[in-house]
mmCIF file of C-alpha atoms in Angstrom:
data_model
loop_
_atom_site.group_PDB
_atom_site.id
_atom_site.type_symbol
_atom_site.label_atom_id
_atom_site.label_comp_id
_atom_site.label_asym_id
_atom_site.label_seq_id
_atom_site.Cartn_x
_atom_site.Cartn_y
_atom_site.Cartn_z
ATOM 1 C CA MET A 69 60.018 -0.268 19.443
ATOM 2 C CA GLY A 70 58.246 -3.104 21.231
ATOM 3 C CA PHE A 71 59.655 -6.443 22.292
ATOM 4 C CA LYS A 72 58.177 -9.923 21.850
ATOM 5 C CA PRO A 73 58.248 -12.371 24.758
ATOM 6 C CA TYR A 74 58.094 -15.300 22.293
ATOM 7 C CA GLU A 75 59.706 -16.147 18.971
ATOM 8 C CA PHE A 76 57.491 -18.547 17.037
ATOM 9 C CA ARG A 77 59.199 -21.286 15.035
ATOM 10 C CA SER A 78 58.339 -24.609 13.423
ATOM 11 C CA TRP A 79 61.201 -26.297 15.293
ATOM 12 C CA GLU A 80 61.997 -27.111 18.898
ATOM 13 C CA SER A 81 65.407 -26.670 20.515
ATOM 14 C CA SER A 82 67.066 -27.842 23.709
ATOM 15 C CA PHE A 83 68.961 -24.526 23.890
ATOM 16 C CA ARG A 84 68.427 -22.451 27.042
ATOM 17 C CA GLY A 85 70.450 -19.398 27.964
ATOM 18 C CA LEU A 86 71.570 -15.994 26.767
ATOM 19 C CA CYS A 87 71.441 -15.571 22.997
ATOM 20 C CA LEU A 88 72.080 -12.753 20.589
ATOM 21 C CA ILE A 89 69.226 -11.712 18.313
ATOM 22 C CA HIS A 90 69.994 -11.415 14.610
ATOM 23 C CA VAL A 91 67.751 -9.911 11.918
ATOM 24 C CA SER A 92 67.679 -11.714 8.599
ATOM 25 C CA ALA A 93 68.400 -10.057 5.259
ATOM 26 C CA SER A 94 65.064 -11.428 4.035
ATOM 27 C CA LYS A 95 62.206 -8.994 3.526
ATOM 28 C CA GLU A 96 59.694 -11.832 3.882
ATOM 29 C CA PHE A 97 58.533 -10.546 7.282
ATOM 30 C CA GLU A 98 58.299 -6.882 6.256
ATOM 31 C CA ASP A 99 54.733 -6.629 7.597
ATOM 32 C CA GLU A 100 56.090 -7.036 11.152
ATOM 33 C CA PHE A 101 57.603 -3.547 10.801
ATOM 34 C CA GLU A 102 54.477 -1.895 9.357
ATOM 35 C CA ASP A 103 52.862 -0.990 12.700
ATOM 36 C CA TYR A 104 56.100 0.576 13.915
ATOM 37 C CA LEU A 105 56.446 2.572 10.683
ATOM 38 C CA GLU A 106 52.818 3.750 10.818
ATOM 39 C CA HIS A 107 53.157 5.011 14.392
ATOM 40 C CA GLY A 108 56.548 6.654 13.806
ATOM 41 C CA GLU A 109 58.304 4.332 16.269
ATOM 42 C CA ILE A 110 60.924 3.360 13.696
ATOM 43 C CA ALA A 111 62.239 4.840 10.444
ATOM 44 C CA LYS A 112 62.795 2.929 7.204
ATOM 45 C CA GLU A 113 66.515 3.715 7.480
ATOM 46 C CA GLU A 114 66.645 2.002 10.877
ATOM 47 C CA ILE A 115 64.994 -1.092 9.382
ATOM 48 C CA LYS A 116 67.684 -1.154 6.673
ATOM 49 C CA GLN A 117 70.392 -0.915 9.348
ATOM 50 C CA MET A 118 68.843 -3.816 11.270
ATOM 51 C CA ARG A 119 68.967 -6.229 8.326
ATOM 52 C CA LYS A 120 71.827 -8.714 8.491
ATOM 53 C CA SER A 121 72.729 -7.409 11.953
ATOM 54 C CA ILE A 122 72.857 -8.470 15.568
ATOM 55 C CA ILE A 123 70.407 -6.079 17.231
ATOM 56 C CA GLY A 124 70.260 -7.264 20.826
ATOM 57 C CA PHE A 125 69.925 -10.231 23.131
ATOM 58 C CA ALA A 126 67.505 -12.172 25.314
ATOM 59 C CA ILE A 127 67.482 -15.225 27.548
ATOM 60 C CA VAL A 128 65.790 -18.296 26.089
ATOM 61 C CA THR A 129 64.088 -19.934 29.062
ATOM 62 C CA ASN A 130 61.691 -22.441 27.582
ATOM 63 C CA MET A 131 60.040 -24.003 24.552
ATOM 64 C CA LEU A 132 56.265 -23.889 24.580
ATOM 65 C CA TRP A 133 54.154 -25.990 22.217
ATOM 66 C CA ILE A 134 51.104 -24.360 20.608
ATOM 67 C CA GLU A 135 48.793 -27.157 19.535
ATOM 68 C CA GLU A 136 46.408 -24.960 17.553
ATOM 69 C CA SER A 137 49.054 -23.615 15.162
ATOM 70 C CA GLN A 138 51.457 -26.568 15.484
ATOM 71 C CA THR A 139 54.366 -24.243 16.299
ATOM 72 C CA TRP A 140 56.916 -23.793 19.057
ATOM 73 C CA ALA A 141 57.039 -20.589 21.075
ATOM 74 C CA HIS A 142 60.620 -19.939 22.157
ATOM 75 C CA LYS A 143 60.196 -18.024 25.413
ATOM 76 C CA MET A 144 62.512 -14.999 25.510
ATOM 77 C CA GLU A 145 63.059 -13.165 28.793
ATOM 78 C CA ASN A 146 64.947 -9.982 29.697
ATOM 79 C CA PRO A 147 65.253 -8.797 26.069
ATOM 80 C CA ALA A 148 67.432 -5.799 25.258
ATOM 81 C CA ILE A 149 68.379 -3.881 22.144
ATOM 82 C CA PHE A 150 71.939 -2.690 21.515
ATOM 83 C CA ASP A 151 72.752 1.015 21.285
ATOM 84 C CA GLU A 152 74.096 0.274 17.799
ATOM 85 C CA PHE A 153 73.443 -2.628 15.441
ATOM 86 C CA ILE A 154 76.309 -4.964 14.537
ATOM 87 C CA PRO A 155 76.457 -6.028 10.856
ATOM 88 C CA CYS A 156 76.836 -9.792 10.603
ATOM 89 C CA PRO A 157 75.992 -12.452 8.011
ATOM 90 C CA GLY A 158 73.543 -14.903 9.528
ATOM 91 C CA ALA A 159 72.480 -18.529 9.476
ATOM 92 C CA LEU A 160 69.311 -20.432 10.311
ATOM 93 C CA ASN A 161 68.117 -21.588 13.730
ATOM 94 C CA TYR A 162 70.392 -21.185 16.772
ATOM 95 C CA TRP A 163 74.011 -20.980 15.684
ATOM 96 C CA SER A 164 77.544 -20.123 16.718
ATOM 97 C CA PRO A 165 80.009 -18.327 14.410
ATOM 98 C CA TYR A 166 81.292 -20.510 11.587
ATOM 99 C CA LYS A 167 85.079 -20.952 11.374
ATOM 100 C CA ASN A 168 85.041 -20.054 7.666
ATOM 101 C CA LYS A 169 83.195 -16.760 8.370
ATOM 102 C CA PRO A 170 85.538 -14.651 10.521
ATOM 103 C CA GLU A 171 83.189 -11.647 10.245
ATOM 104 C CA GLN A 172 80.670 -13.628 12.322
ATOM 105 C CA SER A 173 83.239 -14.141 15.091
ATOM 106 C CA VAL A 174 84.159 -10.447 15.067
ATOM 107 C CA ALA A 175 80.487 -9.434 15.323
ATOM 108 C CA PHE A 176 79.812 -12.087 17.978
ATOM 109 C CA HIS A 177 82.649 -10.792 20.187
ATOM 110 C CA LYS A 178 81.645 -7.157 19.651
ATOM 111 C CA ALA A 179 78.124 -8.038 20.846
ATOM 112 C CA TRP A 180 79.430 -9.667 24.029
ATOM 113 C CA ASP A 181 81.666 -6.630 24.614
ATOM 114 C CA MET A 182 78.579 -4.405 24.299
ATOM 115 C CA ILE A 183 76.741 -6.539 26.863
ATOM 116 C CA GLU A 184 79.650 -6.231 29.308
ATOM 117 C CA ALA A 185 79.765 -2.450 28.695
ATOM 118 C CA ASN A 186 75.991 -2.127 29.261
ATOM 119 C CA ALA A 187 75.631 -0.621 25.765
ATOM 120 C CA TYR A 188 71.972 -1.585 25.415
ATOM 121 C CA VAL A 189 68.435 -0.656 26.436
ATOM 122 C CA GLU A 190 66.392 -3.211 28.357
ATOM 123 C CA ALA A 191 62.820 -3.924 27.303
ATOM 124 C CA ASP A 192 59.923 -2.422 29.187
ATOM 125 C CA PRO A 193 57.840 -5.409 30.402
ATOM 126 C CA GLU A 194 54.698 -3.392 29.626
ATOM 127 C CA GLU A 195 55.656 -3.499 25.943
ATOM 128 C CA CYS A 196 55.640 -7.309 25.855
ATOM 129 C CA VAL A 197 52.092 -7.803 24.641
ATOM 130 C CA ILE A 198 51.709 -11.539 24.032
ATOM 131 C CA SER A 199 50.736 -13.565 27.079
ATOM 132 C CA LEU A 200 51.070 -17.224 27.874
ATOM 133 C CA SER A 201 47.340 -17.565 28.537
ATOM 134 C CA VAL A 202 46.422 -16.380 25.038
ATOM 135 C CA PHE A 203 47.863 -19.551 23.544
ATOM 136 C CA GLY A 204 47.299 -22.165 26.284
ATOM 137 C CA LEU A 205 50.964 -23.147 26.179
ATOM 138 C CA GLU A 206 52.614 -26.235 27.636
ATOM 139 C CA ASP A 207 56.118 -26.067 29.157
ATOM 140 C CA VAL A 208 58.975 -28.198 27.845
ATOM 141 C CA LYS A 209 62.137 -28.362 30.005
ATOM 142 C CA ALA A 210 65.804 -28.483 28.932
ATOM 143 C CA GLU A 211 69.293 -27.742 30.258
ATOM 144 C CA SER A 212 71.296 -24.549 29.613
ATOM 145 C CA SER A 213 73.637 -24.458 26.608
ATOM 146 C CA GLU A 214 76.386 -22.221 25.240
ATOM 147 C CA ARG A 215 75.519 -18.765 23.914
ATOM 148 C CA VAL A 216 74.355 -18.610 20.314
ATOM 149 C CA LEU A 217 72.663 -16.390 17.767
ATOM 150 C CA ILE A 218 69.174 -16.739 16.352
ATOM 151 C CA THR A 219 67.883 -15.692 12.964
ATOM 152 C CA PRO A 220 64.275 -15.710 11.762
ATOM 153 C CA ALA A 221 63.197 -18.953 10.140
ATOM 154 C CA PRO A 222 62.849 -18.905 6.320
#
């Protein structure tokens, strides 16, 4: 499966640093999986397993404004996918586990244990197909923050 060097969102964030990547339960973005299904790169069962799960991590290094579409490109570097997906209820935007949802904390810690154990596959840079020059992006700087999770926007 390919990796995206940018996550496109309607919102900006000052967050920079390592974050876990979470797949929403929503099927709103089902078309993003269609190419992978058509080329046999992923099975429907794997898509089901990804939903409501932490699937990997990346380093958020920048926010890039795209004037034409009025969206923010969250630049993700060094993406990796875990050897196994970690079921976890999500939230919107960048988030840390909620105190009233202990299953989030358990999943969060399991993900960091998997990182420390090198239980993941790093992305092949050749598979990152979107380039900065395609969008004419403008850098926005910010300081590093604590580690968090990201879910797709609604």
